[in-house]
DNA sequence: TCACCTCTGAAAAGTAATTTCAGTCACCCG
DNA sequence: CGGGTGACTGAAATTACTTTTCAGAGGTGA
């Protein structure tokens, strides 16, 4: 059958011998025209996406021995072959460049370049497909690559859980209280102390009077000063950290509005909280103590509080934000490069 | 291979006195000298797999305008760009072939050919992967429900980007250094200070001697005491916070092993870091300053460091972890219910 | 304003892909 | 059994694409 294409692909009819440049652009002779006309489809298949192995099997019978070698090599190790040039692949399969190109054509690509691209794509698909859920606990002998993947995965899950479980009504109330507060105290101990400082830093940045306390004694001392119109925020994952509950109780008794950010909305701390924001907890393992996921979760809640407050005090918050940015500029070395 | 590329920017190597040196290093410090001597490796970046969008964001600030155009085009439409030749992409972005090649290099590939391969791979992943994830900026009039959803979404993305872009080799080296450290100093200012404290807290928990400094003067004072066998960690998103660079430089000069956790691996801080861990940067908007995403990213890196160290010192870490847990038990109110 | 320095793209140089072409081999027919 | 025929193959020539070089444009600081 004439389908046995004359190696040449574009309409360079044998009519014009040698013929340098003219080939592509020239409208051409009758011979070329009819050739083009009779070239309905070089190959009915569009650049195959990922069903390459199947295609190789289908087409194998119509291939010559050398071409089969190329096709099989390619199907067996897409990733490896994608890294090779024509010459490289020719060598690896013990054939010539011409054969590689011919194989590429037979498989439905315009040339080797495109086969190579498809190979890279295929390799990527295989790679992602082969990476199933990494839900397993982090083990002592996990590679660092695994550790990174698992940690990222777990924290992402934690964020999703927290967002889904967060009570918008409570959040709304908490934001309103913060936005109108005369002064804000934040209580947190240990890991939660950092979250508290983060909140206080952010609120300060938009012009609110906020202070984070991690010293239980000082916290209580300060709490005594609180009164109606003030807001106290307590952050504790367990919901029963006495050193944090105590100042919140004091502030509550003094008439301040109290907010609890906790993973145990039924804990003792709930008794003294006007608004409760629940953080979620991920499974924890030996190497991944609760502190990690609770922190992630708490920070998301804190960010939500901050953005909410910033929205409601936009008139003052926006200028304050850019001002604090400007003020820090000179603490940085001159632009590199 | 033999083609020793000429235009190689390899400015990535901090030592290159050509550009960076002229600009910032002019004051002629001892740092520059020891720096050149101890320069770790020419290009720490392996061909990124799929973290391309993140990488573009990270590197964008250090790119010229035309390069940014190329990088953005490529990040926005990997599939489309994979089909283009250098010339095609140059035309599409209104630049020249040279610029496209330069951009490819900056992104960590040997040349355009390889970037194109990676693009094809990325496109394939995206195609099989999930929906494009629509992330609009947070607006002033968004409802709190929207705010929660958007924040959670963005932080998740940030985690994924960070994990994908994290250089395992660097991480491995950093973990090894920390695990064997005689003492560990952590430098961080502002928002990064909290991350630093988090790291120090965690390391303390597993029996290492770690201290976080947020006072620049005290940090330098402490850095002077560092010597070989000690490890200094600096955390700065911008990579050019002088108050953090300074103590790291001092520790570096004293012979300590230095680690930088930064969003700008090409920043000045790179000159004094034996190991660089790159955090990724999310788009930032007015209501969501860079601090938020950088913090999320930094914390993931810190967690990875911690888990890595805990694995390598498991014999002592495991008992230490449970011991600290026990020790805190009495600070909690009796179990509710 | 001038000197300097970086960025940029046009074009040269180089590398990889494609096509040509002639040699080889197997098969088939006389 | 021998000669002819046609298909397969790889070396070499050609073409397409990529990379490097280089000089001018545009900006910046003195």
PDB file of N, CA, C and O (backbone and C1' of nucleotides) in Angstrom, chain B residues 5-7 85-86 105 111-113, chain D residues 16-22 26-27:
ATOM      1  N   UNK B   5      29.168  26.459  29.807  1.00  0.00           N
ATOM      2  CA  UNK B   5      28.335  27.580  29.412  1.00  0.00           C
ATOM      3  C   UNK B   5      28.948  28.903  29.818  1.00  0.00           C
ATOM      4  O   UNK B   5      29.470  29.080  30.890  1.00  0.00           O
ATOM      5  N   UNK B   6      28.870  29.804  28.927  1.00  0.00           N
ATOM      6  CA  UNK B   6      29.545  31.078  29.128  1.00  0.00           C
ATOM      7  C   UNK B   6      28.685  32.068  29.894  1.00  0.00           C
ATOM      8  O   UNK B   6      29.066  32.627  30.884  1.00  0.00           O
ATOM      9  N   UNK B   7      27.474  32.226  29.402  1.00  0.00           N
ATOM     10  CA  UNK B   7      26.671  33.295  29.991  1.00  0.00           C
ATOM     11  C   UNK B   7      26.133  32.878  31.342  1.00  0.00           C
ATOM     12  O   UNK B   7      25.406  33.591  31.989  1.00  0.00           O
ATOM     13  N   UNK B  85       8.681  26.435  20.434  1.00  0.00           N
ATOM     14  CA  UNK B  85      10.141  26.427  20.390  1.00  0.00           C
ATOM     15  C   UNK B  85      10.642  27.711  21.046  1.00  0.00           C
ATOM     16  O   UNK B  85       9.851  28.576  21.388  1.00  0.00           O
ATOM     17  N   UNK B  86      11.926  27.808  21.231  1.00  0.00           N
ATOM     18  CA  UNK B  86      12.464  29.029  21.847  1.00  0.00           C
ATOM     19  C   UNK B  86      11.955  30.234  21.100  1.00  0.00           C
ATOM     20  O   UNK B  86      11.486  31.197  21.690  1.00  0.00           O
ATOM     21  N   UNK B 105      17.559  29.153  32.539  1.00  0.00           N
ATOM     22  CA  UNK B 105      18.708  28.952  33.418  1.00  0.00           C
ATOM     23  C   UNK B 105      18.376  29.370  34.839  1.00  0.00           C
ATOM     24  O   UNK B 105      18.652  28.649  35.800  1.00  0.00           O
ATOM     25  N   UNK B 111      18.972  24.519  30.140  1.00  0.00           N
ATOM     26  CA  UNK B 111      18.653  25.310  28.958  1.00  0.00           C
ATOM     27  C   UNK B 111      17.174  25.246  28.673  1.00  0.00           C
ATOM     28  O   UNK B 111      16.404  24.648  29.432  1.00  0.00           O
ATOM     29  N   UNK B 112      16.782  25.826  27.568  1.00  0.00           N
ATOM     30  CA  UNK B 112      15.352  25.857  27.267  1.00  0.00           C
ATOM     31  C   UNK B 112      14.809  24.460  27.010  1.00  0.00           C
ATOM     32  O   UNK B 112      13.694  24.140  27.398  1.00  0.00           O
ATOM     33  N   UNK B 113      15.609  23.658  26.359  1.00  0.00           N
ATOM     34  CA  UNK B 113      15.160  22.313  26.038  1.00  0.00           C
ATOM     35  C   UNK B 113      14.613  21.614  27.288  1.00  0.00           C
ATOM     36  O   UNK B 113      13.555  20.987  27.263  1.00  0.00           O
TER      37      UNK B 113
ATOM     38  P    DA D  16      14.301  23.804   7.582  1.00  0.00           P
ATOM     39  O5'  DA D  16      14.314  23.537   9.144  1.00  0.00           O
ATOM     40  C5'  DA D  16      13.802  22.317   9.668  1.00  0.00           C
ATOM     41  C4'  DA D  16      13.987  22.335  11.161  1.00  0.00           C
ATOM     42  C3'  DA D  16      13.527  23.620  11.833  1.00  0.00           C
ATOM     43  O3'  DA D  16      12.735  23.255  12.950  1.00  0.00           O
ATOM     44  C1'  DA D  16      15.781  23.183  12.398  1.00  0.00           C
ATOM     45  P    DC D  17      12.006  24.319  13.841  1.00  0.00           P
ATOM     46  O5'  DC D  17      13.001  24.397  15.070  1.00  0.00           O
ATOM     47  C5'  DC D  17      13.288  23.194  15.779  1.00  0.00           C
ATOM     48  C4'  DC D  17      14.461  23.426  16.686  1.00  0.00           C
ATOM     49  C3'  DC D  17      14.273  24.543  17.711  1.00  0.00           C
ATOM     50  O3'  DC D  17      14.319  23.942  18.989  1.00  0.00           O
ATOM     51  C1'  DC D  17      16.431  24.615  16.713  1.00  0.00           C
ATOM     52  P    DT D  18      14.147  24.850  20.293  1.00  0.00           P
ATOM     53  O5'  DT D  18      15.676  25.093  20.680  1.00  0.00           O
ATOM     54  C5'  DT D  18      16.478  23.967  21.009  1.00  0.00           C
ATOM     55  C4'  DT D  18      17.873  24.437  21.361  1.00  0.00           C
ATOM     56  C3'  DT D  18      17.977  25.401  22.537  1.00  0.00           C
ATOM     57  O3'  DT D  18      18.875  24.813  23.455  1.00  0.00           O
ATOM     58  C1'  DT D  18      19.213  26.217  20.677  1.00  0.00           C
ATOM     59  P    DT D  19      19.146  25.526  24.864  1.00  0.00           P
ATOM     60  O5'  DT D  19      20.446  26.383  24.536  1.00  0.00           O
ATOM     61  C5'  DT D  19      21.645  25.702  24.220  1.00  0.00           C
ATOM     62  C4'  DT D  19      22.729  26.692  23.843  1.00  0.00           C
ATOM     63  C3'  DT D  19      23.045  27.752  24.907  1.00  0.00           C
ATOM     64  O3'  DT D  19      24.413  27.620  25.216  1.00  0.00           O
ATOM     65  C1'  DT D  19      22.829  28.728  22.760  1.00  0.00           C
ATOM     66  P    DT D  20      25.049  28.505  26.373  1.00  0.00           P
ATOM     67  O5'  DT D  20      25.846  29.582  25.512  1.00  0.00           O
ATOM     68  C5'  DT D  20      26.755  29.118  24.516  1.00  0.00           C
ATOM     69  C4'  DT D  20      27.280  30.287  23.712  1.00  0.00           C
ATOM     70  C3'  DT D  20      27.819  31.451  24.542  1.00  0.00           C
ATOM     71  O3'  DT D  20      29.169  31.660  24.165  1.00  0.00           O
ATOM     72  C1'  DT D  20      26.309  32.226  22.866  1.00  0.00           C
ATOM     73  P    DT D  21      30.007  32.810  24.917  1.00  0.00           P
ATOM     74  O5'  DT D  21      29.969  33.971  23.835  1.00  0.00           O
ATOM     75  C5'  DT D  21      30.117  33.633  22.456  1.00  0.00           C
ATOM     76  C4'  DT D  21      29.917  34.857  21.581  1.00  0.00           C
ATOM     77  C3'  DT D  21      30.517  36.146  22.137  1.00  0.00           C
ATOM     78  O3'  DT D  21      31.196  36.787  21.071  1.00  0.00           O
ATOM     79  C1'  DT D  21      28.255  36.489  21.618  1.00  0.00           C
ATOM     80  P    DC D  22      32.210  37.966  21.368  1.00  0.00           P
ATOM     81  O5'  DC D  22      31.359  39.240  20.958  1.00  0.00           O
ATOM     82  C5'  DC D  22      30.684  39.236  19.690  1.00  0.00           C
ATOM     83  C4'  DC D  22      29.749  40.419  19.624  1.00  0.00           C
ATOM     84  C3'  DC D  22      30.293  41.696  20.284  1.00  0.00           C
ATOM     85  O3'  DC D  22      30.000  42.787  19.449  1.00  0.00           O
ATOM     86  C1'  DC D  22      28.182  41.205  21.132  1.00  0.00           C
ATOM     87  P    DG D  26      15.734  52.969  23.836  1.00  0.00           P
ATOM     88  O5'  DG D  26      15.918  52.848  25.406  1.00  0.00           O
ATOM     89  C5'  DG D  26      15.740  51.583  26.043  1.00  0.00           C
ATOM     90  C4'  DG D  26      16.127  51.720  27.503  1.00  0.00           C
ATOM     91  C3'  DG D  26      15.762  53.070  28.117  1.00  0.00           C
ATOM     92  O3'  DG D  26      15.122  52.841  29.351  1.00  0.00           O
ATOM     93  C1'  DG D  26      18.043  52.612  28.476  1.00  0.00           C
ATOM     94  P    DG D  27      14.337  53.996  30.083  1.00  0.00           P
ATOM     95  O5'  DG D  27      15.012  53.984  31.520  1.00  0.00           O
ATOM     96  C5'  DG D  27      15.158  52.750  32.204  1.00  0.00           C
ATOM     97  C4'  DG D  27      16.422  52.778  33.030  1.00  0.00           C
ATOM     98  C3'  DG D  27      16.440  53.875  34.102  1.00  0.00           C
ATOM     99  O3'  DG D  27      16.512  53.261  35.370  1.00  0.00           O
ATOM    100  C1'  DG D  27      18.515  53.749  32.952  1.00  0.00           C
TER     101       DG D  27
END
